Coordinates of C-alpha atoms in Angstrom, one line a residue:
M965 CA -8.7 -5.0 -29.8
T966 CA -9.5 -8.7 -30.4
D967 CA -7.4 -11.6 -31.7
E968 CA -8.4 -14.2 -34.3
D969 CA -10.4 -16.2 -31.7
G970 CA -12.4 -13.1 -30.7
D971 CA -10.5 -12.7 -27.4
S972 CA -9.8 -9.1 -26.4
D973 CA -6.6 -7.6 -25.1
D974 CA -8.7 -5.0 -23.2
F975 CA -9.2 -5.6 -19.5
E976 CA -12.7 -4.1 -19.3
T977 CA -13.9 -6.5 -22.1
R978 CA -12.3 -9.5 -20.5
A979 CA -13.7 -8.7 -17.1
I980 CA -17.2 -9.0 -18.6
H981 CA -16.7 -11.8 -21.1
A982 CA -13.8 -14.0 -20.2
G983 CA -14.7 -17.5 -19.0
W984 CA -18.2 -17.6 -20.4
E985 CA -20.1 -17.3 -23.6
P986 CA -23.9 -17.2 -23.9
D987 CA -25.3 -20.7 -23.2
P988 CA -25.7 -22.4 -26.7
Q989 CA -28.9 -24.2 -25.6
T990 CA -30.8 -21.4 -23.8
G991 CA -28.9 -18.2 -24.7
A992 CA -28.3 -17.4 -21.0
I993 CA -26.0 -14.4 -20.8
M994 CA -24.9 -15.2 -17.2
P995 CA -23.4 -18.6 -16.2
P996 CA -26.0 -20.7 -14.5
I997 CA -25.6 -21.6 -10.9
Y998 CA -24.9 -25.3 -11.2
A999 CA -26.3 -26.3 -7.8
T1000 CA -25.4 -30.0 -8.1
S1001 CA -23.1 -32.2 -6.1
T1002 CA -22.6 -34.8 -8.8
F1003 CA -22.9 -35.3 -12.5
A1004 CA -24.3 -38.2 -14.6
Q1005 CA -21.7 -40.4 -16.4
D1006 CA -22.3 -42.0 -19.8
A1007 CA -20.4 -45.1 -18.7
P1008 CA -18.2 -46.0 -15.7
G1009 CA -15.3 -43.5 -15.7
E1010 CA -16.7 -41.7 -18.8
D1011 CA -18.0 -38.2 -17.8
R1012 CA -18.7 -35.1 -19.8
G1013 CA -16.0 -33.1 -18.1
Y1014 CA -17.4 -33.1 -14.7
E1015 CA -17.9 -35.8 -12.1
Y1016 CA -18.2 -34.2 -8.7
S1017 CA -18.5 -30.6 -7.7
R1018 CA -15.6 -30.6 -5.3
T1019 CA -13.4 -31.7 -8.2
G1020 CA -15.0 -29.3 -10.7
N1021 CA -18.1 -27.3 -11.3
P1022 CA -19.1 -25.4 -14.4
T1023 CA -19.9 -22.2 -12.5
R1024 CA -16.5 -22.4 -10.7
M1025 CA -14.7 -23.1 -13.9
A1026 CA -16.2 -20.0 -15.5
L1027 CA -14.9 -18.0 -12.5
E1028 CA -11.4 -19.6 -12.6
E1029 CA -11.0 -18.9 -16.3
N1030 CA -12.2 -15.3 -15.8
L1031 CA -9.7 -14.7 -13.0
A1032 CA -6.8 -16.2 -14.9
S1033 CA -7.6 -14.0 -17.8
L1034 CA -7.7 -10.9 -15.7
E1035 CA -4.3 -11.7 -14.1
G1036 CA -2.8 -12.4 -17.5
G1037 CA -2.3 -16.0 -16.4
E1038 CA -3.1 -19.4 -17.9
H1039 CA -4.5 -21.2 -14.9
G1040 CA -6.8 -20.2 -12.1
R1041 CA -8.1 -22.0 -9.0
A1042 CA -10.9 -20.8 -6.7
F1043 CA -11.2 -21.6 -3.0
A1044 CA -13.6 -21.2 -0.2
S1045 CA -11.6 -18.3 1.4
G1046 CA -8.5 -16.4 0.9
M1047 CA -6.9 -18.3 3.8
A1048 CA -7.8 -21.6 2.0
A1049 CA -5.9 -20.4 -1.0
I1050 CA -2.9 -19.4 1.0
N1051 CA -3.0 -22.7 2.9
T1052 CA -2.9 -24.5 -0.5
V1053 CA 0.3 -22.8 -1.4
L1054 CA 1.8 -24.1 1.8
N1055 CA 0.6 -27.5 0.9
L1056 CA 3.3 -27.4 -1.8
L1057 CA 6.0 -27.5 0.9
S1058 CA 7.5 -30.3 3.0
A1059 CA 8.8 -30.5 6.6
G1060 CA 12.1 -28.7 6.9
D1061 CA 11.4 -26.2 4.2
H1062 CA 11.9 -22.5 4.8
V1063 CA 9.8 -19.5 3.8
V1064 CA 10.8 -15.9 3.6
V1065 CA 7.8 -13.6 4.3
G1066 CA 7.3 -9.9 4.1
R1067 CA 7.0 -8.7 7.6
D1068 CA 3.9 -6.6 7.0
V1069 CA 1.2 -9.1 6.0
Y1070 CA -2.4 -9.7 7.0
G1071 CA -2.8 -11.0 10.5
G1072 CA -4.5 -14.2 9.4
T1073 CA -1.6 -15.0 7.2
H1074 CA 0.9 -14.4 10.0
R1075 CA -1.3 -16.7 12.3
L1076 CA -1.5 -19.5 9.7
F1077 CA 2.3 -19.4 9.2
T1078 CA 3.4 -19.2 12.8
D1079 CA 0.6 -20.8 14.8
V1080 CA -0.2 -23.7 12.4
Y1081 CA 2.6 -24.5 10.0
E1082 CA 5.5 -24.0 12.4
D1083 CA 4.1 -27.0 14.2
Y1084 CA 4.6 -29.0 10.9
D1085 CA 8.3 -28.1 10.9
L1086 CA 8.2 -25.3 8.4
E1087 CA 10.4 -22.3 9.2
F1088 CA 9.4 -18.7 8.5
S1089 CA 11.6 -15.6 8.4
F1090 CA 9.8 -12.3 8.4
V1091 CA 11.8 -9.5 6.7
D1092 CA 11.4 -6.1 5.2
A1093 CA 10.3 -7.2 1.7
T1094 CA 10.5 -3.6 0.5
D1095 CA 14.3 -4.2 0.6
P1096 CA 15.3 -6.9 -1.9
D1097 CA 18.7 -7.2 -0.2
A1098 CA 16.9 -8.1 3.0
V1099 CA 15.0 -10.8 1.2
A1100 CA 18.2 -12.2 -0.4
A1101 CA 20.0 -12.2 2.9
A1102 CA 17.2 -14.3 4.5
I1103 CA 17.2 -17.0 1.8
T1104 CA 18.9 -20.3 2.7
E1105 CA 19.4 -23.6 1.0
E1106 CA 16.1 -24.7 2.5
T1107 CA 14.1 -21.8 1.2
E1108 CA 11.4 -22.9 -1.2
L1109 CA 9.0 -19.9 -1.1
V1110 CA 9.0 -16.2 -0.8
W1111 CA 5.7 -14.7 0.2
A1112 CA 4.9 -11.0 -0.3
E1113 CA 2.0 -8.6 -0.3
T1114 CA 2.0 -5.4 -2.2
P1115 CA 0.6 -3.0 -1.2
T1116 CA 0.9 -4.5 2.2
N1117 CA -1.7 -4.8 4.9
P1118 CA -2.0 -2.5 6.8
L1119 CA 1.0 -0.2 6.2
L1120 CA 0.6 0.1 2.4
E1121 CA 4.2 -0.7 1.9
I1122 CA 5.3 -1.4 -1.7
V1123 CA 7.4 -4.5 -2.7
D1124 CA 9.3 -4.3 -6.0
I1125 CA 7.9 -7.5 -7.5
E1126 CA 10.4 -7.7 -10.4
R1127 CA 13.5 -7.4 -8.1
V1128 CA 12.2 -9.7 -5.5
A1129 CA 11.3 -12.3 -8.2
V1130 CA 14.9 -12.3 -9.4
V1131 CA 16.1 -12.7 -5.8
A1132 CA 13.7 -15.6 -5.2
H1133 CA 14.5 -17.4 -8.4
D1134 CA 18.3 -17.0 -7.8
G1135 CA 17.6 -18.9 -4.6
D1136 CA 15.6 -21.6 -6.5
A1137 CA 12.5 -20.5 -4.6
L1138 CA 9.0 -19.6 -5.8
L1139 CA 7.6 -16.1 -5.4
A1140 CA 3.9 -15.8 -4.4
V1141 CA 2.3 -12.4 -4.3
D1142 CA -0.9 -11.5 -2.5
N1143 CA -2.5 -9.0 -4.9
T1144 CA -5.7 -8.5 -2.9
F1145 CA -5.2 -4.7 -2.3
A1146 CA -4.2 -3.9 -5.8
T1147 CA -6.5 -6.3 -7.8
P1148 CA -5.5 -7.4 -11.3
Y1149 CA -7.0 -4.2 -12.7
L1150 CA -4.2 -2.1 -11.1
Q1151 CA -1.3 -4.7 -10.9
Q1152 CA -0.5 -8.0 -12.5
P1153 CA 2.4 -9.7 -10.6
L1154 CA 2.9 -12.5 -13.1
E1155 CA 4.0 -9.8 -15.6
F1156 CA 6.9 -9.0 -13.2
G1157 CA 8.0 -12.5 -12.5
A1158 CA 5.8 -13.9 -9.7
D1159 CA 5.0 -17.6 -9.9
I1160 CA 1.7 -17.5 -8.0
V1161 CA -0.8 -14.7 -7.5
A1162 CA -3.1 -15.0 -4.5
H1163 CA -6.4 -13.2 -3.9
S1164 CA -9.0 -12.9 -1.3
L1165 CA -12.1 -12.9 -3.5
T1166 CA -14.0 -11.6 -0.5
K1167 CA -12.5 -8.1 -1.1
Y1168 CA -12.5 -6.1 -4.4
L1169 CA -13.1 -8.9 -6.8
G1170 CA -16.4 -9.8 -5.1
G1171 CA -16.8 -6.2 -4.3
H1172 CA -20.1 -6.2 -2.4
S1173 CA -19.2 -7.7 1.0
D1174 CA -21.5 -10.6 0.4
I1175 CA -19.3 -13.6 -0.2
V1176 CA -16.1 -15.2 1.1
G1177 CA -13.6 -16.8 -1.3
G1178 CA -10.0 -17.0 -2.5
A1179 CA -8.1 -17.7 -5.6
L1180 CA -4.6 -18.7 -7.0
I1181 CA -3.4 -17.9 -10.5
T1182 CA -0.3 -19.1 -12.2
D1183 CA 1.3 -19.5 -15.7
D1184 CA 3.0 -22.8 -14.8
A1185 CA 0.9 -25.8 -15.9
E1186 CA 2.8 -28.2 -13.6
L1187 CA 2.5 -25.9 -10.7
D1188 CA -1.2 -25.5 -11.4
E1189 CA -1.7 -29.3 -11.5
R1190 CA -0.1 -29.5 -8.1
L1191 CA -2.3 -26.8 -6.7
G1192 CA -5.3 -28.5 -8.3
F1193 CA -4.4 -31.7 -6.6
Y1194 CA -4.5 -30.1 -3.2
Q1195 CA -7.6 -28.1 -4.1
N1196 CA -9.5 -31.3 -4.8
S1197 CA -7.9 -33.4 -2.1
V1198 CA -8.4 -30.9 0.8
G1199 CA -11.8 -29.8 -0.6
A1200 CA -11.8 -26.1 0.5
T1201 CA -13.7 -25.1 -2.7
P1202 CA -16.3 -22.4 -3.1
D1203 CA -19.9 -23.2 -3.6
P1204 CA -21.5 -22.3 -7.1
F1205 CA -23.5 -19.4 -5.8
A1206 CA -20.4 -17.7 -4.3
C1207 CA -18.6 -18.2 -7.7
F1208 CA -21.6 -16.7 -9.5
L1209 CA -21.5 -13.6 -7.2
V1210 CA -17.7 -13.1 -7.8
L1211 CA -18.3 -13.3 -11.5
R1212 CA -20.9 -10.6 -11.1
G1213 CA -18.3 -8.6 -9.2
T1214 CA -15.5 -8.9 -11.7
K1215 CA -17.7 -7.4 -14.4
T1216 CA -17.7 -4.1 -12.7
L1217 CA -14.2 -4.2 -11.2
P1218 CA -12.7 -1.6 -13.6
V1219 CA -15.3 1.1 -12.9
R1220 CA -15.3 0.4 -9.2
M1221 CA -11.5 0.5 -8.9
D1222 CA -11.3 3.8 -10.7
R1223 CA -13.7 5.3 -8.2
H1224 CA -12.1 3.6 -5.2
S1225 CA -8.7 5.0 -6.3
E1226 CA -10.1 8.5 -7.0
N1227 CA -11.8 8.7 -3.6
A1228 CA -8.8 7.3 -1.7
R1229 CA -6.4 9.7 -3.4
E1230 CA -8.5 12.7 -2.5
L1231 CA -8.9 11.7 1.1
A1232 CA -5.2 10.8 1.4
E1233 CA -4.1 14.2 0.2
W1234 CA -6.6 16.0 2.5
L1235 CA -5.6 13.9 5.5
D1236 CA -1.9 14.4 4.8
E1237 CA -2.4 18.1 5.5
H1238 CA -4.6 17.6 8.6
S1239 CA -3.2 18.9 11.8
A1240 CA -4.4 15.8 13.8
V1241 CA -2.7 13.3 11.5
E1242 CA 0.9 12.3 12.0
T1243 CA 1.4 10.1 8.9
V1244 CA -0.7 9.0 5.9
H1245 CA 0.3 5.6 4.4
Y1246 CA -0.9 5.8 0.8
P1247 CA 1.4 4.9 -2.2
G1248 CA -0.3 7.6 -4.3
L1249 CA 1.4 10.3 -2.3
E1250 CA 4.7 11.4 -3.7
S1251 CA 6.0 11.5 -0.1
H1252 CA 5.4 7.7 0.3
P1253 CA 8.7 5.9 0.2
G1254 CA 7.4 3.3 -2.2
H1255 CA 5.7 5.8 -4.6
E1256 CA 8.1 5.4 -7.5
V1257 CA 8.0 1.6 -7.4
A1258 CA 4.2 1.7 -7.1
A1259 CA 3.9 4.1 -10.0
A1260 CA 6.1 1.7 -12.1
Q1261 CA 4.2 -1.5 -11.4
M1262 CA 0.6 -0.3 -10.7
D1263 CA -1.8 1.6 -13.0
D1264 CA -3.3 3.4 -10.0
F1265 CA -2.9 3.3 -6.3
G1266 CA -6.1 1.7 -5.0
G1267 CA -8.7 2.3 -2.4
M1268 CA -6.8 1.5 0.8
L1269 CA -5.0 3.9 3.1
S1270 CA -3.8 3.9 6.7
V1271 CA -3.5 6.9 9.0
E1272 CA -1.2 7.3 12.0
F1273 CA -2.3 9.4 15.0
D1274 CA -0.1 10.5 17.9
A1275 CA -3.0 10.2 20.3
P1276 CA -4.0 8.0 23.3
L1277 CA -5.4 4.6 22.4
E1278 CA -8.7 5.5 23.9
A1279 CA -9.0 8.5 21.6
V1280 CA -8.2 6.4 18.6
R1281 CA -10.7 3.8 19.6
R1282 CA -13.4 6.5 19.9
F1283 CA -12.5 7.8 16.5
V1284 CA -13.0 4.5 14.7
S1285 CA -16.2 3.9 16.7
E1286 CA -18.0 7.2 16.1
T1287 CA -17.9 7.7 12.3
D1288 CA -21.2 7.8 10.6
I1289 CA -20.6 6.7 7.0
F1290 CA -17.4 4.7 7.6
T1291 CA -18.5 1.5 9.3
L1292 CA -16.3 -0.1 12.0
A1293 CA -15.7 -3.5 10.6
E1294 CA -13.0 -5.8 9.4
S1295 CA -12.6 -6.7 5.7
L1296 CA -12.3 -4.3 2.9
G1297 CA -13.0 -3.8 -0.8
G1298 CA -16.7 -3.4 -0.8
V1299 CA -18.7 -0.6 -2.2
E1300 CA -19.2 0.8 1.3
S1301 CA -16.4 2.5 3.3
L1302 CA -15.0 0.7 6.3
I1303 CA -12.7 1.7 9.1
E1304 CA -10.8 -0.5 11.6
H1305 CA -8.0 -0.5 14.2
P1306 CA -5.4 -3.1 13.1
A1307 CA -3.7 -3.5 16.5
T1308 CA -6.9 -4.8 18.1
M1309 CA -8.8 -6.1 15.1
T1310 CA -7.3 -7.5 11.8
H1311 CA -3.8 -7.8 13.3
G1312 CA -4.7 -8.6 16.9
A1313 CA -3.3 -12.2 16.4
V1314 CA 0.2 -10.8 15.8
P1315 CA 2.2 -10.6 19.0
A1316 CA 2.4 -7.0 20.3
E1317 CA 6.2 -6.9 20.1
E1318 CA 6.1 -8.0 16.4
R1319 CA 3.5 -5.4 15.7
R1320 CA 5.7 -2.7 17.1
K1321 CA 8.7 -3.9 15.1
T1322 CA 6.7 -3.9 11.9
G1323 CA 5.3 -0.4 12.6
I1324 CA 1.7 -1.3 13.5
T1325 CA 1.2 1.1 16.4
D1326 CA -1.8 1.6 18.6
G1327 CA -2.3 4.9 16.7
L1328 CA -2.7 3.3 13.3
V1329 CA -6.1 3.3 11.6
R1330 CA -6.9 1.5 8.3
L1331 CA -9.5 2.9 5.9
S1332 CA -11.2 1.0 3.0
V1333 CA -12.5 3.9 1.0
G1334 CA -15.8 3.1 -0.7
L1335 CA -17.8 4.5 -3.6
E1336 CA -19.8 7.1 -1.6
A1337 CA -19.6 10.8 -2.5
V1338 CA -16.1 11.8 -1.4
G1339 CA -17.3 15.0 0.1
D1340 CA -19.5 13.0 2.5
L1341 CA -16.6 10.8 3.4
R1342 CA -14.4 13.8 4.1
T1343 CA -17.0 15.5 6.3
D1344 CA -17.6 12.3 8.2
L1345 CA -13.8 12.0 9.0
A1346 CA -13.5 15.7 9.8
D1347 CA -16.4 15.8 12.2
T1348 CA -15.2 12.6 14.0
L1349 CA -11.6 13.9 14.2
E1350 CA -12.9 17.1 15.8
K1351 CA -14.9 15.1 18.4
T1352 CA -12.2 12.5 19.2
I1353 CA -8.6 13.1 18.3
E1354 CA -8.6 16.9 18.4
I1355 CA -9.5 17.1 22.1

């Protein structure tokens, strides 16, 4: 369905068309890669909408408009990495401010908060964000931001965005939600009251493991202006080619996420019955403690899952090292399947004691389930389990 301006309500159509129309001069279907650092001005201070590529670039603007549309937001900002995007949110804060953080977050996020910004007199409290009461109890008069991931990395916990948004706003704090695992195709946090949505474009939105990027989306024009100020001032912006590649990725996001979710769900159900597996962390399983909340705020459950083994560390390390189709690598969200060991890889920067409190054990393995034939993926895991865990 389209409105009077020809804009569609349907995600699949917006994924392909939002942010760009065929070039009126050449008819180019895809946005050109504007590989220029600067733009000619008609007179001093009189430009044609662009003056310098750090400040704004047509390829980047097409991506930012596309991302905003997909998240159901009004404003989008693209960055050189997901961490650059998260850093920009923290630029909104001042010395003495307090942030409530979900305890299960990406290791790089934890490192940025504790090893960088605590030195600038910001205070962080890590809590169980799946419990809105725990979030509320952590909020103080100095709290300016609540930061949450859902599903979380790597335990696939589910945060009730709507309830946590109420808690944050009651405390006069912003709520920022990292939506990387779900993508806007499966979940749109702004709809449930979030103020800022963050993405690592490196993951599902890019979708092909060939770029690094980040994004922030908001409905608040004043907040977007502040984010834009720091985007330009700090300069951690993506190059035009990276923006072009992400735009290529968003066009196929719906069909890719359908397959990611289908494959992950089948593997999760199989692994949940496997004798070598202690626990499967996947919100699509009815046994998952966050299943009902996930079913209410997500359209499907995504392509990420984690598996817990009650096995020696050396056996777990062999398991993640000896798969054939699953590649041992950090990152996620590409068309290929990846496997990793959070305690020694993506979350190695988190102190061991904090990992244990969060539930990130030495027996935890994270899977990014790709688009390969699911039977091949299952055989790969089964054969490797037999050689390594089932000794």
